[in-house]
Amino acid sequence: MDTDVIVIGAGAAGLAAARDLALASLDVILIEARDRIGGRVLPRPLASVLVPVELGAEFIHGRASETMALLKQAGIATVPTGDEAWACEDGGQLRREDRDYDLVQRALGAASSLSKDVSADEFLHGLARDPNMRDTAETARSFVENFEAADPAIASARAIADEVGSGVDLMSTRPVGGYGPMFDLLRAECIAAGARMMLSTAARALSWSSGSVTLDIVDPGKQARALRARAAVVTLPVGVLHAQNGEASVAFSPELPSSTRAALARLKMGHAWKVMIAFRTPFWQTIEGGRYQDSSFFRCDGGTFAAFWTQAPQVERTICAWVGGPKAIALQGAAPEELIELAVDGVGALLGQSARARGEFEAGAVHDWHADPFSRGVYSYVAVGDDDPRAALAAPVDATLFFAGEATSTDGQGGTVNGALVTGRRAAAEAAAVLSARAR
């Protein structure tokens, strides 16, 4: 054997798993196809903005104890997101949106009592039959498409209800300065514990039998080789696990058990576009007599982008433009420059300041997570069905393959950094227990 455990993927789940396994005195090799750690966390410098912008995960949802502990250890403070929200009305006017999402959460939460699961689309159509609930149903549809990054025609109404009822907040806090330092700490802890890390190393095929794994890889020198281990922790996004061919696809031999494959079939990769825009000044804070001075979130379903947010309460010169679900899918293939221009125009139209938005524009950045072969989407959601595919995917295979990542979170934290961290630690504990028992 080349090592005790191979961990595939150096995102939050993979780093957490590799660290814990190495601390358990196991020999660990962590491989990552990209030339960087972080997975779907991607800080990038933008123009003259002092702190990097996050092109991937940005927020901390709910209590997120694993994330908070790491940030504290790294000396990174957190700041609550602002709670002042606005929504577009017919005619383009903005109104305060203080309670809309409370109503949406209660409305979606009712799906948890369904005797048989239905799509979010079917559930919302039923909700909208009540004239008093039509507006709430439309806002709920926006939530499904944008917060869940899901297609309502496919997404499970009951799974969304369970997530809403889990207590994970929509947007609660964010790390001051971004997630970068936390991931640097995780990487340093992995190395200090003895884990070996191989970046720019792509997995191609994984052959396994009970107690034995062989992983075919292509190393940074483009040389093919094989690594052998007693177990593997797989943290690949479900979009990559779905892939049948391409530079990031991984072939399993023998094929995964039917329960694992059925779980994967029910887990879909969400689609969204996130465009970060830097302006020369935070001009939105001064228009209309400072009406939007403390604004943090804008929702406007009629445009190309469905939501915009600032860095409030921090005073920054950046605005994020976001769209998810079917509208995001429709934008696939658009050039980054086109998306940035659409986002700037969207900010201008939203605020009634088109000329000023163009004049103040400094720079923009976007990452195409859909075309990224190592993610193939933004984060997972559950399709219609009557079992729990996240739990089924999380189940170890023959005490040899252990799956982790946000898609395997079973406590409502799918799609979050904290969910990935928790599952990475869970998979590490499972693998360590099995290997320890075999050694006795």
Tab-separated table of C-alpha atoms in Angstrom:
chain	number	residue	atom	x	y	z
A	1	MET	CA	0.000	0.000	0.000
A	2	ASP	CA	1.139	3.541	-0.756
A	3	THR	CA	-0.929	4.945	2.101
A	4	ASP	CA	-3.696	4.106	4.550
A	5	VAL	CA	-6.311	6.482	3.131
A	6	ILE	CA	-6.638	8.480	-0.067
A	7	VAL	CA	-8.806	11.575	0.237
A	8	ILE	CA	-10.108	12.824	-3.105
A	9	GLY	CA	-10.764	16.562	-3.249
A	10	ALA	CA	-9.256	19.444	-1.250
A	11	GLY	CA	-12.389	21.439	-0.587
A	12	ALA	CA	-13.759	21.931	2.917
A	13	ALA	CA	-14.794	18.277	3.320
A	14	GLY	CA	-11.535	16.852	1.975
A	15	LEU	CA	-9.303	19.098	4.052
A	16	ALA	CA	-11.272	18.379	7.226
A	17	ALA	CA	-11.165	14.632	6.546
A	18	ALA	CA	-7.446	14.573	5.736
A	19	ARG	CA	-6.585	16.576	8.843
A	20	ASP	CA	-8.591	14.334	11.182
A	21	LEU	CA	-7.279	11.125	9.623
A	22	ALA	CA	-3.668	12.311	9.914
A	23	LEU	CA	-4.274	13.351	13.526
A	24	ALA	CA	-5.501	9.793	14.118
A	25	SER	CA	-1.975	8.621	13.164
A	26	LEU	CA	-3.032	7.320	9.771
A	27	ASP	CA	-0.977	7.846	6.638
A	28	VAL	CA	-2.986	10.083	4.292
A	29	ILE	CA	-2.613	11.294	0.719
A	30	LEU	CA	-4.917	14.151	-0.292
A	31	ILE	CA	-5.274	14.671	-4.028
A	32	GLU	CA	-6.833	17.669	-5.751
A	33	ALA	CA	-7.339	18.145	-9.473
A	34	ARG	CA	-7.119	21.915	-9.288
A	35	ASP	CA	-3.893	23.792	-8.656
A	36	ARG	CA	-5.387	25.227	-5.457
A	37	ILE	CA	-7.301	24.166	-2.367
A	38	GLY	CA	-10.806	25.366	-1.498
A	39	GLY	CA	-13.082	23.621	-3.979
A	40	ARG	CA	-16.128	25.824	-4.480
A	41	VAL	CA	-14.688	28.534	-2.247
A	42	LEU	CA	-12.856	30.930	-4.561
A	43	PRO	CA	-11.548	34.268	-3.243
A	44	ARG	CA	-10.200	36.572	-5.955
A	45	PRO	CA	-8.699	40.077	-5.918
A	46	LEU	CA	-10.776	42.623	-7.810
A	47	ALA	CA	-9.474	45.995	-8.982
A	48	SER	CA	-8.524	48.195	-6.027
A	49	VAL	CA	-10.924	46.557	-3.544
A	50	LEU	CA	-8.963	45.948	-0.351
A	51	VAL	CA	-10.237	42.432	0.385
A	52	PRO	CA	-10.727	39.586	-2.105
A	53	VAL	CA	-14.229	39.027	-3.429
A	54	GLU	CA	-15.789	35.577	-3.083
A	55	LEU	CA	-16.751	34.049	-6.425
A	56	GLY	CA	-17.969	30.919	-4.647
A	57	ALA	CA	-19.225	30.378	-1.103
A	58	GLU	CA	-19.480	33.631	0.843
A	59	PHE	CA	-21.870	33.292	3.796
A	60	ILE	CA	-21.999	31.405	7.080
A	61	HIS	CA	-25.472	29.938	7.504
A	62	GLY	CA	-26.888	29.418	10.972
A	63	ARG	CA	-24.732	28.561	13.985
A	64	ALA	CA	-22.171	26.659	11.874
A	65	SER	CA	-20.115	25.509	14.850
A	66	GLU	CA	-17.312	23.860	12.835
A	67	THR	CA	-16.845	26.948	10.689
A	68	MET	CA	-16.962	29.308	13.645
A	69	ALA	CA	-14.376	27.290	15.553
A	70	LEU	CA	-11.963	27.340	12.610
A	71	LEU	CA	-12.440	31.055	12.025
A	72	LYS	CA	-11.782	31.770	15.690
A	73	GLN	CA	-8.649	29.633	15.551
A	74	ALA	CA	-7.509	31.555	12.460
A	75	GLY	CA	-8.200	34.877	14.186
A	76	ILE	CA	-10.916	35.795	11.694
A	77	ALA	CA	-13.875	37.807	12.949
A	78	THR	CA	-17.372	37.451	11.576
A	79	VAL	CA	-19.951	40.126	10.915
A	80	PRO	CA	-23.723	39.689	10.685
A	81	THR	CA	-25.197	40.418	7.306
A	82	GLY	CA	-27.481	43.408	7.200
A	83	ASP	CA	-31.165	42.698	7.575
A	84	GLU	CA	-32.557	45.533	5.466
A	85	ALA	CA	-34.068	44.067	2.300
A	86	TRP	CA	-35.935	45.588	-0.638
A	87	ALA	CA	-38.062	44.086	-3.388
A	88	CYS	CA	-39.140	45.355	-6.799
A	89	GLU	CA	-42.818	46.069	-7.330
A	90	ASP	CA	-44.608	46.334	-10.652
A	91	GLY	CA	-43.465	49.555	-12.258
A	92	GLY	CA	-39.920	49.192	-10.958
A	93	GLN	CA	-40.424	50.790	-7.552
A	94	LEU	CA	-38.626	49.333	-4.540
A	95	ARG	CA	-40.405	48.525	-1.297
A	96	ARG	CA	-39.106	47.303	2.046
A	97	GLU	CA	-39.271	43.522	2.355
A	98	ASP	CA	-39.205	42.926	6.080
A	99	ARG	CA	-41.354	39.804	6.459
A	100	ASP	CA	-41.632	38.185	3.042
A	101	TYR	CA	-39.162	35.380	3.703
A	102	ASP	CA	-40.731	34.604	7.079
A	103	LEU	CA	-43.972	33.962	5.198
A	104	VAL	CA	-42.115	31.959	2.552
A	105	GLN	CA	-40.435	29.733	5.123
A	106	ARG	CA	-43.750	28.991	6.809
A	107	ALA	CA	-45.408	28.295	3.453
A	108	LEU	CA	-42.660	25.953	2.259
A	109	GLY	CA	-42.470	24.322	5.680
A	110	ALA	CA	-45.998	22.997	5.189
A	111	ALA	CA	-44.626	20.550	2.604
A	112	SER	CA	-42.948	18.564	5.397
A	113	SER	CA	-46.334	17.028	6.225
A	114	LEU	CA	-46.968	15.723	2.702
A	115	SER	CA	-47.776	12.008	2.698
A	116	LYS	CA	-46.190	11.730	-0.760
A	117	ASP	CA	-43.453	14.001	-2.052
A	118	VAL	CA	-44.181	16.309	-4.998
A	119	SER	CA	-42.099	18.788	-6.933
A	120	ALA	CA	-41.736	22.296	-5.595
A	121	ASP	CA	-43.518	23.467	-8.746
A	122	GLU	CA	-46.580	21.300	-8.071
A	123	PHE	CA	-46.645	22.312	-4.405
A	124	LEU	CA	-46.416	26.026	-5.233
A	125	HIS	CA	-49.143	25.785	-7.867
A	126	GLY	CA	-51.376	24.315	-5.200
A	127	LEU	CA	-50.438	27.077	-2.796
A	128	ALA	CA	-51.224	29.746	-5.390
A	129	ARG	CA	-54.796	28.516	-5.790
A	130	ASP	CA	-55.540	30.458	-2.626
A	131	PRO	CA	-55.759	34.112	-3.780
A	132	ASN	CA	-54.347	35.232	-0.435
A	133	MET	CA	-51.233	33.114	-0.982
A	134	ARG	CA	-50.392	33.948	-4.597
A	135	ASP	CA	-47.776	36.568	-3.788
A	136	THR	CA	-46.214	34.318	-1.170
A	137	ALA	CA	-46.145	31.432	-3.653
A	138	GLU	CA	-44.307	33.574	-6.204
A	139	THR	CA	-41.761	34.689	-3.605
A	140	ALA	CA	-41.363	31.054	-2.573
A	141	ARG	CA	-40.676	30.115	-6.193
A	142	SER	CA	-37.939	32.753	-6.287
A	143	PHE	CA	-36.506	31.226	-3.097
A	144	VAL	CA	-36.420	27.740	-4.642
A	145	GLU	CA	-34.801	28.963	-7.849
A	146	ASN	CA	-32.289	31.329	-6.298
A	147	PHE	CA	-31.467	30.317	-2.727
A	148	GLU	CA	-31.683	26.599	-3.570
A	149	ALA	CA	-30.309	27.168	-7.121
A	150	ALA	CA	-32.889	24.557	-8.113
A	151	ASP	CA	-35.362	23.884	-10.885
A	152	PRO	CA	-38.816	23.869	-9.198
A	153	ALA	CA	-40.057	21.278	-11.703
A	154	ILE	CA	-37.487	18.807	-10.341
A	155	ALA	CA	-36.794	19.869	-6.760
A	156	SER	CA	-38.377	17.975	-3.877
A	157	ALA	CA	-40.896	20.090	-1.963
A	158	ARG	CA	-40.471	17.949	1.136
A	159	ALA	CA	-36.676	18.146	1.097
A	160	ILE	CA	-36.835	21.937	0.867
A	161	ALA	CA	-39.335	21.990	3.740
A	162	ASP	CA	-37.009	19.859	5.860
A	163	GLU	CA	-34.113	22.204	5.128
A	164	VAL	CA	-36.209	25.270	5.948
A	165	GLY	CA	-37.219	23.643	9.215
A	166	SER	CA	-33.661	22.712	10.162
A	167	GLY	CA	-32.870	26.154	11.556
A	168	VAL	CA	-30.185	27.014	8.985
A	169	ASP	CA	-30.745	30.716	8.367
A	170	LEU	CA	-30.928	32.253	4.919
A	171	MET	CA	-28.003	34.583	5.433
A	172	SER	CA	-26.622	35.181	8.882
A	173	THR	CA	-22.937	36.125	8.939
A	174	ARG	CA	-19.840	36.286	6.755
A	175	PRO	CA	-16.113	36.060	7.560
A	176	VAL	CA	-14.416	39.446	7.614
A	177	GLY	CA	-12.001	39.320	4.699
A	178	GLY	CA	-13.495	36.116	3.297
A	179	TYR	CA	-12.939	32.389	3.713
A	180	GLY	CA	-9.351	32.333	2.397
A	181	PRO	CA	-7.506	32.431	5.755
A	182	MET	CA	-9.669	29.635	7.165
A	183	PHE	CA	-8.734	27.351	4.280
A	184	ASP	CA	-5.081	28.318	4.646
A	185	LEU	CA	-5.327	27.203	8.281
A	186	LEU	CA	-6.905	23.884	7.308
A	187	ARG	CA	-4.167	23.280	4.781
A	188	ALA	CA	-1.463	24.077	7.331
A	189	GLU	CA	-3.073	21.732	9.861
A	190	CYS	CA	-3.178	18.916	7.298
A	191	ILE	CA	0.510	19.294	6.527
A	192	ALA	CA	1.485	19.661	10.198
A	193	ALA	CA	-0.383	16.445	11.003
A	194	GLY	CA	1.543	14.613	8.288
A	195	ALA	CA	-0.922	14.437	5.416
A	196	ARG	CA	0.667	14.486	1.974
A	197	MET	CA	-1.012	16.845	-0.465
A	198	MET	CA	-0.933	16.506	-4.251
A	199	LEU	CA	-2.396	19.428	-6.193
A	200	SER	CA	-2.956	19.480	-9.973
A	201	THR	CA	-3.535	15.731	-9.669
A	202	ALA	CA	-6.664	14.358	-11.309
A	203	ALA	CA	-8.380	11.095	-10.359
A	204	ARG	CA	-9.294	9.008	-13.395
A	205	ALA	CA	-10.480	5.630	-12.124
A	206	LEU	CA	-11.068	4.057	-8.741
A	207	SER	CA	-10.921	0.269	-8.404
A	208	TRP	CA	-11.960	-1.173	-5.092
A	209	SER	CA	-12.625	-4.320	-3.141
A	210	SER	CA	-13.144	-4.791	0.574
A	211	GLY	CA	-10.173	-3.232	2.352
A	212	SER	CA	-8.350	-2.201	-0.829
A	213	VAL	CA	-8.452	0.774	-3.183
A	214	THR	CA	-6.450	1.540	-6.312
A	215	LEU	CA	-6.762	5.058	-7.678
A	216	ASP	CA	-5.485	5.853	-11.149
A	217	ILE	CA	-4.283	9.455	-11.272
A	218	VAL	CA	-2.618	11.885	-13.643
A	219	ASP	CA	0.053	13.800	-11.741
A	220	PRO	CA	1.223	17.409	-12.315
A	221	GLY	CA	3.735	16.176	-14.888
A	222	LYS	CA	0.842	14.599	-16.866
A	223	GLN	CA	2.149	11.165	-15.989
A	224	ALA	CA	-0.324	8.384	-15.279
A	225	ARG	CA	0.257	6.337	-12.158
A	226	ALA	CA	-1.664	4.410	-9.522
A	227	LEU	CA	-1.998	4.899	-5.784
A	228	ARG	CA	-2.993	2.025	-3.495
A	229	ALA	CA	-4.650	2.404	-0.105
A	230	ARG	CA	-6.789	0.564	2.412
A	231	ALA	CA	-9.667	3.056	2.076
A	232	ALA	CA	-10.735	6.203	0.232
A	233	VAL	CA	-12.722	9.264	1.264
A	234	VAL	CA	-14.491	10.666	-1.797
A	235	THR	CA	-15.495	14.332	-1.559
A	236	LEU	CA	-16.211	15.004	-5.228
A	237	PRO	CA	-19.259	17.193	-5.993
A	238	VAL	CA	-22.283	15.277	-7.248
A	239	GLY	CA	-21.897	17.024	-10.602
A	240	VAL	CA	-18.539	15.292	-11.016
A	241	LEU	CA	-19.845	11.970	-9.707
A	242	HIS	CA	-22.589	12.172	-12.340
A	243	ALA	CA	-20.099	12.779	-15.159
A	244	GLN	CA	-19.564	9.853	-17.521
A	245	ASN	CA	-16.687	11.319	-19.469
A	246	GLY	CA	-14.414	14.341	-19.551
A	247	GLU	CA	-11.260	15.424	-17.787
A	248	ALA	CA	-12.796	15.277	-14.298
A	249	SER	CA	-14.901	12.119	-14.543
A	250	VAL	CA	-13.975	9.193	-12.300
A	251	ALA	CA	-14.824	5.616	-13.249
A	252	PHE	CA	-15.612	3.217	-10.378
A	253	SER	CA	-14.813	-0.470	-10.771
A	254	PRO	CA	-16.839	-2.356	-9.807
A	255	GLU	CA	-19.626	0.165	-10.173
A	256	LEU	CA	-21.026	1.650	-7.002
A	257	PRO	CA	-23.842	-0.252	-5.242
A	258	SER	CA	-27.378	0.318	-6.489
A	259	SER	CA	-28.291	2.240	-3.314
A	260	THR	CA	-25.445	4.698	-3.894
A	261	ARG	CA	-26.303	5.071	-7.575
A	262	ALA	CA	-29.974	5.630	-6.755
A	263	ALA	CA	-28.997	8.319	-4.256
A	264	LEU	CA	-26.842	10.048	-6.856
A	265	ALA	CA	-29.706	9.971	-9.341
A	266	ARG	CA	-31.856	11.908	-6.859
A	267	LEU	CA	-29.179	14.502	-6.118
A	268	LYS	CA	-28.926	17.276	-8.676
A	269	MET	CA	-26.349	19.999	-9.077
A	270	GLY	CA	-27.835	23.476	-8.801
A	271	HIS	CA	-27.129	26.205	-11.314
A	272	ALA	CA	-26.442	29.838	-10.510
A	273	TRP	CA	-24.445	32.811	-11.712
A	274	LYS	CA	-22.689	35.048	-9.223
A	275	VAL	CA	-21.159	38.233	-10.600
A	276	MET	CA	-19.106	40.488	-8.350
A	277	ILE	CA	-18.957	44.125	-9.409
A	278	ALA	CA	-16.689	46.832	-8.026
A	279	PHE	CA	-17.660	50.490	-8.317
A	280	ARG	CA	-15.475	53.505	-7.656
A	281	THR	CA	-17.754	54.564	-4.789
A	282	PRO	CA	-20.683	52.968	-2.918
A	283	PHE	CA	-22.984	55.427	-4.649
A	284	TRP	CA	-26.158	53.546	-3.684
A	285	GLN	CA	-25.687	54.752	-0.114
A	286	THR	CA	-26.222	58.392	-1.035
A	287	ILE	CA	-29.004	58.332	-3.644
A	288	GLU	CA	-32.562	59.331	-2.761
A	289	GLY	CA	-31.445	61.041	0.407
A	290	GLY	CA	-29.686	57.956	1.742
A	291	ARG	CA	-32.764	55.749	1.465
A	292	TYR	CA	-30.646	52.652	0.784
A	293	GLN	CA	-27.763	53.539	3.096
A	294	ASP	CA	-28.207	50.410	5.223
A	295	SER	CA	-29.571	48.157	2.503
A	296	SER	CA	-28.084	44.697	2.221
A	297	PHE	CA	-30.327	42.720	-0.120
A	298	PHE	CA	-32.455	43.524	-3.173
A	299	ARG	CA	-34.828	41.103	-4.880
A	300	CYS	CA	-36.083	41.818	-8.387
A	301	ASP	CA	-37.422	38.780	-10.221
A	302	GLY	CA	-38.213	40.574	-13.462
A	303	GLY	CA	-34.631	41.140	-14.665
A	304	THR	CA	-31.733	38.992	-15.760
A	305	PHE	CA	-30.531	38.765	-12.176
A	306	ALA	CA	-32.995	37.944	-9.428
A	307	ALA	CA	-31.044	39.275	-6.465
A	308	PHE	CA	-28.345	41.756	-5.582
A	309	TRP	CA	-26.562	42.239	-2.287
A	310	THR	CA	-24.084	44.608	-0.731
A	311	GLN	CA	-21.527	43.948	1.993
A	312	ALA	CA	-23.621	45.809	4.609
A	313	PRO	CA	-23.097	46.548	7.414
A	314	GLN	CA	-19.527	46.803	6.149
A	315	VAL	CA	-19.021	49.753	3.835
A	316	GLU	CA	-17.601	48.298	0.623
A	317	ARG	CA	-17.660	49.298	-3.042
A	318	THR	CA	-18.876	45.929	-4.301
A	319	ILE	CA	-22.281	44.544	-5.190
A	320	CYS	CA	-23.046	40.918	-6.008
A	321	ALA	CA	-25.539	40.047	-8.758
A	322	TRP	CA	-27.081	36.570	-8.494
A	323	VAL	CA	-29.503	34.394	-10.436
A	324	GLY	CA	-30.248	30.703	-9.992
A	325	GLY	CA	-32.401	27.897	-11.338
A	326	PRO	CA	-33.860	27.918	-14.865
A	327	LYS	CA	-32.839	31.526	-15.509
A	328	ALA	CA	-29.237	30.632	-14.717
A	329	ILE	CA	-29.390	27.623	-17.019
A	330	ALA	CA	-30.640	29.903	-19.816
A	331	LEU	CA	-27.494	32.022	-19.459
A	332	GLN	CA	-25.087	29.127	-19.953
A	333	GLY	CA	-22.543	29.906	-22.626
A	334	ALA	CA	-22.604	33.645	-21.998
A	335	ALA	CA	-19.180	35.279	-21.986
A	336	PRO	CA	-17.931	36.732	-18.669
A	337	GLU	CA	-17.858	40.211	-20.189
A	338	GLU	CA	-21.496	39.890	-21.216
A	339	LEU	CA	-22.559	38.759	-17.732
A	340	ILE	CA	-20.656	41.590	-16.071
A	341	GLU	CA	-22.290	44.118	-18.388
A	342	LEU	CA	-25.721	42.645	-17.671
A	343	ALA	CA	-25.014	42.846	-13.939
A	344	VAL	CA	-23.962	46.502	-14.112
A	345	ASP	CA	-27.073	47.328	-16.128
A	346	GLY	CA	-29.125	45.372	-13.591
A	347	VAL	CA	-27.797	47.454	-10.712
A	348	GLY	CA	-28.519	50.637	-12.640
A	349	ALA	CA	-32.079	49.591	-13.493
A	350	LEU	CA	-32.744	48.428	-9.944
A	351	LEU	CA	-31.758	51.762	-8.430
A	352	GLY	CA	-32.938	53.986	-11.267
A	353	GLN	CA	-29.315	55.045	-11.779
A	354	SER	CA	-28.333	53.493	-15.097
A	355	ALA	CA	-25.936	56.215	-16.245
A	356	ARG	CA	-24.295	56.481	-12.846
A	357	ALA	CA	-23.842	52.725	-12.518
A	358	ARG	CA	-22.049	52.625	-15.860
A	359	GLY	CA	-19.973	55.670	-14.975
A	360	GLU	CA	-18.992	54.330	-11.552
A	361	PHE	CA	-18.223	50.799	-12.763
A	362	GLU	CA	-14.615	49.799	-12.123
A	363	ALA	CA	-14.284	46.028	-12.591
A	364	GLY	CA	-16.189	42.754	-12.447
A	365	ALA	CA	-15.461	39.077	-11.938
A	366	VAL	CA	-17.357	35.828	-12.454
A	367	HIS	CA	-16.511	32.124	-12.411
A	368	ASP	CA	-18.413	29.641	-14.559
A	369	TRP	CA	-19.088	26.851	-12.067
A	370	HIS	CA	-21.275	25.037	-14.594
A	371	ALA	CA	-18.477	24.710	-17.137
A	372	ASP	CA	-15.856	24.085	-14.434
A	373	PRO	CA	-15.103	20.350	-14.913
A	374	PHE	CA	-14.257	19.962	-11.228
A	375	SER	CA	-17.627	21.197	-9.950
A	376	ARG	CA	-20.234	21.148	-12.775
A	377	GLY	CA	-22.588	23.367	-10.814
A	378	VAL	CA	-22.774	25.354	-7.599
A	379	TYR	CA	-24.222	23.054	-4.914
A	380	SER	CA	-26.600	20.136	-4.607
A	381	TYR	CA	-30.343	19.866	-4.170
A	382	VAL	CA	-32.729	16.936	-3.819
A	383	ALA	CA	-35.103	15.813	-6.576
A	384	VAL	CA	-38.590	14.434	-5.911
A	385	GLY	CA	-38.765	11.089	-4.091
A	386	ASP	CA	-39.744	9.487	-0.815
A	387	ASP	CA	-36.419	8.589	0.773
A	388	ASP	CA	-33.319	10.538	1.856
A	389	PRO	CA	-30.655	10.418	-0.870
A	390	ARG	CA	-28.212	12.514	1.163
A	391	ALA	CA	-28.141	9.864	3.891
A	392	ALA	CA	-27.907	7.067	1.315
A	393	LEU	CA	-24.916	8.712	-0.385
A	394	ALA	CA	-23.267	9.243	3.013
A	395	ALA	CA	-23.417	5.506	3.814
A	396	PRO	CA	-19.977	3.794	3.630
A	397	VAL	CA	-19.522	1.261	0.844
A	398	ASP	CA	-18.130	-2.080	1.994
A	399	ALA	CA	-16.256	-0.320	4.836
A	400	THR	CA	-13.829	0.878	2.149
A	401	LEU	CA	-15.323	3.893	0.342
A	402	PHE	CA	-16.503	6.807	2.455
A	403	PHE	CA	-18.381	9.730	0.923
A	404	ALA	CA	-18.335	13.308	2.205
A	405	GLY	CA	-19.171	16.797	0.969
A	406	GLU	CA	-22.134	19.125	1.249
A	407	ALA	CA	-24.322	16.738	-0.769
A	408	THR	CA	-24.035	14.153	2.034
A	409	SER	CA	-25.194	16.510	4.791
A	410	THR	CA	-28.225	15.070	6.545
A	411	ASP	CA	-29.040	17.896	8.966
A	412	GLY	CA	-30.204	20.635	6.610
A	413	GLN	CA	-26.731	21.978	5.823
A	414	GLY	CA	-26.520	20.804	2.232
A	415	GLY	CA	-24.947	23.449	0.038
A	416	THR	CA	-22.986	25.046	2.900
A	417	VAL	CA	-19.337	25.183	3.913
A	418	ASN	CA	-20.223	24.018	7.406
A	419	GLY	CA	-22.134	21.065	5.992
A	420	ALA	CA	-19.029	20.073	4.043
A	421	LEU	CA	-16.789	20.380	7.111
A	422	VAL	CA	-19.128	18.290	9.262
A	423	THR	CA	-19.382	15.526	6.671
A	424	GLY	CA	-15.626	15.472	6.129
A	425	ARG	CA	-15.097	14.914	9.830
A	426	ARG	CA	-17.845	12.273	9.903
A	427	ALA	CA	-16.286	10.326	7.023
A	428	ALA	CA	-12.839	10.551	8.642
A	429	ALA	CA	-14.187	9.158	11.915
A	430	GLU	CA	-15.891	6.287	10.062
A	431	ALA	CA	-12.756	5.417	8.100
A	432	ALA	CA	-10.491	5.682	11.151
A	433	ALA	CA	-12.747	3.379	13.170
A	434	VAL	CA	-12.789	0.745	10.415
A	435	LEU	CA	-9.004	0.845	9.884
A	436	SER	CA	-8.361	0.716	13.602
A	437	ALA	CA	-10.607	-2.317	13.979
A	438	ARG	CA	-8.880	-4.100	11.089
A	439	ALA	CA	-5.467	-3.447	12.647
A	440	ARG	CA	-6.441	-5.160	15.904
